[in-house]
Amino acid sequence: MDVTETTQKTFALTTPLYYVNDVPHIGSAYTTIAADAIARFKRLQGNSVLLITGTDEHGQKIQRTAEAARCEPQVHCDRIVSSFEDLWKQLQIQYDRFSRTTAPRHEGVVKDFFQRVWDNRDIYLNQQQGWYCVSCEEFKEKRELVDEKYCPIHSNKEVEWRDEQNYFFRLSRYQKQLEKLYRDRPDFIRPESRRNEVIAFVGQGLQDFSISRVNLDWGFPVPIDPSQTLYVWFDALLGYVSALLGADEEPTLENAIAKWWPIDLHLIGKDILRFHAVYWPAMLMSANLPLPGRIFGHGFLTKDGKKMGKSLGNTLDPVALVNQFSPDAVRYYFLKEIEFGQDGDYNQTRFINILNADLANDLGNLLNRTVKMAHKYFDGTVPAIAAEAISPDNPLKSIGDSLTDSVAQSYDALAFSQVCEAILTLMRAGNKYVDEKAPWALYKQGDLEAVGEVLYCVLESVRQAAYLLSPIVPNLSQAVYEQLGYAIDFHDRRVGETSAPFDTHGRWGILPPEQPLGKPQPVFQKLEMPASTES
Ligand code: MSP
């Protein structure tokens, strides 16, 4: 057995498996960007990481969409899947597995799982009556409905009355165990507000829920009764498990959970919290499987302060946005501007202003003006200064020294905007430091050593900032590193393990003296306000 493999820390995380009723929307891009940033950060720290994304392809919603498009459901799914794969490529998402619930190997895992739950006597036949929202693929309580007939999330979709015999999962049996889980593991559901929401919901008393449907073809037959089809959510959550199968492995539950299970982190939006934080752990308890590490429910995005929707005519197309700006710009805006966990807004003017202020000015300009001076005063090399000799009171060194741990903690807490703010503090201090020290004046006075120290401190600060920001804006970090004379590829998944580990590159004071610098050029091109939308 490979020794490194057994000793290396591992980290597995998931995005939701997205419905393929339509091409990806900005909400799917948002979760996936966040997941990729965490995956990149964990890799920098030397973890072996598995990032799982994918698609949820069964159920009535997909069947109806395919019918409307007059095509076979599988053909429809394949078509939409490729638009997800394309977008992830454009956004530079480094996923390891793409889990599709129509993959033949998924069914083996679902069958094994169903059997375990069945053997545990948690599945029984009963009458299901209620209001169903096909867009959510979920029954709604009468009191939740808007004007007695609309889903609260899909306000233009009427719920449908169902009265049929279905198989039920005995969720009520797990009430106490779930409550104990939330008590014993306070970090199981994050952020705190979502945890409280779940605790309040479970506290009202849990009801069993139906896990099969009649009159629906598009899905797996219920293993013990092929006249019924498995409920799409029962099958979809298991997509996280079948994703773990190796390429040529026999598709059994046992094989699937052999290496990466349990998942460390499920990233989701707040609308699917109950499925992940209540139903899913109960299903896993019933199948006698270990539970995931953490479930993080992020907020919803609006555009110009308004709820987005096709029928409202104000969607934000992620493909158009990346094409208009750049992957770094899109990734940075959503992770910096919105506190992860809270609702947040997209606004083009704010988008442009934030990127220009933070990346083009605070970081980009600082690097540019300093590299130019290094060319002028030090022949295009890093000044020959020993970082250890710089006083710990130096404002940049002292911020840089404390940044490593605080940024790592913020990443671990998924507090991306705190990550960015902390790094910007260093960049702003860098600009102030240059202005105050005025190295051009020191040069005129002939104090080359002082000039060298100023430039070294600034170059090293921008380097550290670029490294710590690389999970969010890998291309910008790449450009900074190149300009500082490094040959390190931030898109190489081994970068933390080999060429630039977090334990060295995450710290302040490693820039090699006398390293030849690249040509000074802007690392982040200022964004222009499109003429038609300028306000
Ligand atoms: N198929 C299920 C997930 C199954 S996981 C086993 C599903 N798919 S979805 O495509 O409808 O939603 C995917 C994600 O997009 C959800 O996490 C949802 O919260 C998120 N968003 C949908 N609209 C959103 C916004 N307007 N803003 C942010 N995220 C949003 O649910």
mmCIF file of N, CA and C and ligand atoms in Angstrom, residues 15-21 25-28 30-31 56 61 84 135 233 236-238 240 267-272 276 298-302 308, ligand 1:
data_model
loop_
_atom_site.group_PDB
_atom_site.id
_atom_site.type_symbol
_atom_site.label_atom_id
_atom_site.label_comp_id
_atom_site.label_asym_id
_atom_site.label_seq_id
_atom_site.Cartn_x
_atom_site.Cartn_y
_atom_site.Cartn_z
ATOM 1 N N THR A 15 -21.183 19.887 -3.850
ATOM 2 C CA THR A 15 -22.181 20.917 -4.163
ATOM 3 C C THR A 15 -23.501 20.140 -4.232
ATOM 4 N N PRO A 16 -24.643 20.813 -4.310
ATOM 5 C CA PRO A 16 -25.860 20.049 -4.582
ATOM 6 C C PRO A 16 -25.736 19.404 -5.962
ATOM 7 N N LEU A 17 -26.533 18.404 -6.203
ATOM 8 C CA LEU A 17 -26.607 17.844 -7.562
ATOM 9 C C LEU A 17 -27.740 18.616 -8.236
ATOM 10 N N TYR A 18 -27.393 19.380 -9.229
ATOM 11 C CA TYR A 18 -28.327 20.363 -9.782
ATOM 12 C C TYR A 18 -29.374 19.725 -10.683
ATOM 13 N N TYR A 19 -30.589 20.241 -10.596
ATOM 14 C CA TYR A 19 -31.646 19.776 -11.492
ATOM 15 C C TYR A 19 -31.285 20.159 -12.919
ATOM 16 N N VAL A 20 -31.662 19.281 -13.832
ATOM 17 C CA VAL A 20 -31.350 19.567 -15.233
ATOM 18 C C VAL A 20 -32.591 20.044 -15.990
ATOM 19 N N ASN A 21 -33.486 20.719 -15.271
ATOM 20 C CA ASN A 21 -34.668 21.247 -15.980
ATOM 21 C C ASN A 21 -34.267 22.407 -16.886
ATOM 22 N N HIS A 25 -28.041 28.219 -13.541
ATOM 23 C CA HIS A 25 -28.311 29.623 -13.208
ATOM 24 C C HIS A 25 -27.255 30.112 -12.227
ATOM 25 N N ILE A 26 -27.331 31.375 -11.883
ATOM 26 C CA ILE A 26 -26.280 31.969 -11.061
ATOM 27 C C ILE A 26 -26.216 31.322 -9.668
ATOM 28 N N GLY A 27 -27.376 30.820 -9.188
ATOM 29 C CA GLY A 27 -27.391 30.161 -7.871
ATOM 30 C C GLY A 27 -26.518 28.915 -7.878
ATOM 31 N N SER A 28 -26.578 28.148 -8.955
ATOM 32 C CA SER A 28 -25.741 26.942 -9.023
ATOM 33 C C SER A 28 -24.271 27.340 -9.135
ATOM 34 N N TYR A 30 -22.925 29.952 -7.925
ATOM 35 C CA TYR A 30 -22.507 30.499 -6.625
ATOM 36 C C TYR A 30 -22.010 29.383 -5.693
ATOM 37 N N THR A 31 -22.818 28.346 -5.522
ATOM 38 C CA THR A 31 -22.397 27.240 -4.629
ATOM 39 C C THR A 31 -21.131 26.587 -5.158
ATOM 40 N N ASP A 56 -28.971 16.138 -10.865
ATOM 41 C CA ASP A 56 -30.103 15.400 -10.319
ATOM 42 C C ASP A 56 -31.108 15.305 -11.475
ATOM 43 N N LYS A 61 -40.410 16.752 -12.467
ATOM 44 C CA LYS A 61 -40.021 18.043 -13.036
ATOM 45 C C LYS A 61 -39.202 17.846 -14.300
ATOM 46 N N PHE A 84 -23.637 22.399 -18.006
ATOM 47 C CA PHE A 84 -23.022 22.524 -16.673
ATOM 48 C C PHE A 84 -21.511 22.316 -16.785
ATOM 49 N N SER A 135 -41.920 21.874 -8.885
ATOM 50 C CA SER A 135 -40.636 22.575 -9.038
ATOM 51 C C SER A 135 -39.708 22.294 -7.866
ATOM 52 N N TRP A 233 -35.872 12.733 -4.482
ATOM 53 C CA TRP A 233 -34.918 13.149 -3.444
ATOM 54 C C TRP A 233 -34.235 11.964 -2.772
ATOM 55 N N ALA A 236 -31.632 11.145 -5.251
ATOM 56 C CA ALA A 236 -30.649 12.203 -5.486
ATOM 57 C C ALA A 236 -29.602 12.297 -4.375
ATOM 58 N N LEU A 237 -30.048 12.244 -3.124
ATOM 59 C CA LEU A 237 -29.076 12.372 -2.025
ATOM 60 C C LEU A 237 -28.030 11.267 -2.101
ATOM 61 N N LEU A 238 -28.453 10.116 -2.588
ATOM 62 C CA LEU A 238 -27.506 9.005 -2.709
ATOM 63 C C LEU A 238 -26.505 9.212 -3.838
ATOM 64 N N TYR A 240 -24.522 11.507 -3.834
ATOM 65 C CA TYR A 240 -23.283 11.872 -3.126
ATOM 66 C C TYR A 240 -22.460 10.624 -2.806
ATOM 67 N N LEU A 267 -22.198 21.504 0.812
ATOM 68 C CA LEU A 267 -22.561 22.915 0.607
ATOM 69 C C LEU A 267 -23.890 22.963 -0.123
ATOM 70 N N ILE A 268 -24.808 23.735 0.409
ATOM 71 C CA ILE A 268 -26.140 23.805 -0.211
ATOM 72 C C ILE A 268 -26.717 25.213 -0.058
ATOM 73 N N GLY A 269 -27.828 25.473 -0.749
ATOM 74 C CA GLY A 269 -28.568 26.709 -0.532
ATOM 75 C C GLY A 269 -29.628 26.484 0.539
ATOM 76 N N LYS A 270 -30.118 27.572 1.103
ATOM 77 C CA LYS A 270 -30.993 27.444 2.272
ATOM 78 C C LYS A 270 -32.320 26.741 1.967
ATOM 79 N N ASP A 271 -32.753 26.754 0.698
ATOM 80 C CA ASP A 271 -34.038 26.135 0.367
ATOM 81 C C ASP A 271 -34.027 24.612 0.458
ATOM 82 N N ILE A 272 -32.830 24.022 0.469
ATOM 83 C CA ILE A 272 -32.807 22.551 0.520
ATOM 84 C C ILE A 272 -32.149 22.059 1.818
ATOM 85 N N HIS A 276 -31.198 18.059 3.615
ATOM 86 C CA HIS A 276 -29.827 17.700 3.974
ATOM 87 C C HIS A 276 -29.598 17.575 5.473
ATOM 88 N N HIS A 298 -26.068 28.219 2.399
ATOM 89 C CA HIS A 298 -25.834 29.630 2.071
ATOM 90 C C HIS A 298 -27.150 30.325 1.729
ATOM 91 N N GLY A 299 -27.068 31.640 1.533
ATOM 92 C CA GLY A 299 -28.271 32.430 1.294
ATOM 93 C C GLY A 299 -28.658 32.482 -0.180
ATOM 94 N N PHE A 300 -29.646 33.288 -0.469
ATOM 95 C CA PHE A 300 -30.134 33.442 -1.836
ATOM 96 C C PHE A 300 -29.631 34.737 -2.451
ATOM 97 N N LEU A 301 -29.432 34.703 -3.767
ATOM 98 C CA LEU A 301 -28.977 35.888 -4.474
ATOM 99 C C LEU A 301 -30.162 36.613 -5.100
ATOM 100 N N THR A 302 -30.084 37.921 -5.080
ATOM 101 C CA THR A 302 -31.071 38.730 -5.790
ATOM 102 C C THR A 302 -30.313 39.578 -6.809
ATOM 103 N N MET A 308 -34.790 36.885 -8.344
ATOM 104 C CA MET A 308 -34.570 36.575 -9.765
ATOM 105 C C MET A 308 -35.518 35.483 -10.227
HETATM 106 N N1 MSP B 1 -31.633 18.876 -7.244
HETATM 107 C C1 MSP B 1 -31.727 19.565 -6.011
HETATM 108 C C2 MSP B 1 -30.540 19.275 -5.137
HETATM 109 C C3 MSP B 1 -30.309 17.826 -4.850
HETATM 110 S S1 MSP B 1 -28.894 17.558 -3.914
HETATM 111 C C4 MSP B 1 -28.844 15.934 -3.679
HETATM 112 C C5 MSP B 1 -31.836 21.064 -6.254
HETATM 113 N N2 MSP B 1 -31.366 21.518 -7.406
HETATM 114 S S2 MSP B 1 -31.470 23.013 -7.908
HETATM 115 O O1 MSP B 1 -30.794 23.029 -9.168
HETATM 116 O O2 MSP B 1 -32.824 23.445 -7.926
HETATM 117 O O3 MSP B 1 -30.807 23.943 -6.899
HETATM 118 C C6 MSP B 1 -29.470 23.901 -6.707
HETATM 119 C C7 MSP B 1 -28.960 24.946 -5.765
HETATM 120 O O4 MSP B 1 -29.137 26.249 -6.291
HETATM 121 C C8 MSP B 1 -29.612 24.926 -4.400
HETATM 122 O O5 MSP B 1 -28.604 24.861 -3.414
HETATM 123 C C9 MSP B 1 -30.329 26.241 -4.325
HETATM 124 O O6 MSP B 1 -30.296 26.754 -3.036
HETATM 125 C C10 MSP B 1 -29.487 27.094 -5.228
HETATM 126 N N3 MSP B 1 -30.210 28.281 -5.685
HETATM 127 C C11 MSP B 1 -31.310 28.367 -6.478
HETATM 128 N N4 MSP B 1 -31.639 29.681 -6.648
HETATM 129 C C12 MSP B 1 -30.763 30.448 -5.957
HETATM 130 C C13 MSP B 1 -30.546 31.816 -5.820
HETATM 131 N N5 MSP B 1 -31.326 32.729 -6.361
HETATM 132 N N6 MSP B 1 -29.482 32.205 -5.088
HETATM 133 C C14 MSP B 1 -28.587 31.301 -4.544
HETATM 134 N N7 MSP B 1 -28.760 30.017 -4.668
HETATM 135 C C15 MSP B 1 -29.902 29.552 -5.273
HETATM 136 O O7 MSP B 1 -32.343 21.757 -5.408
#
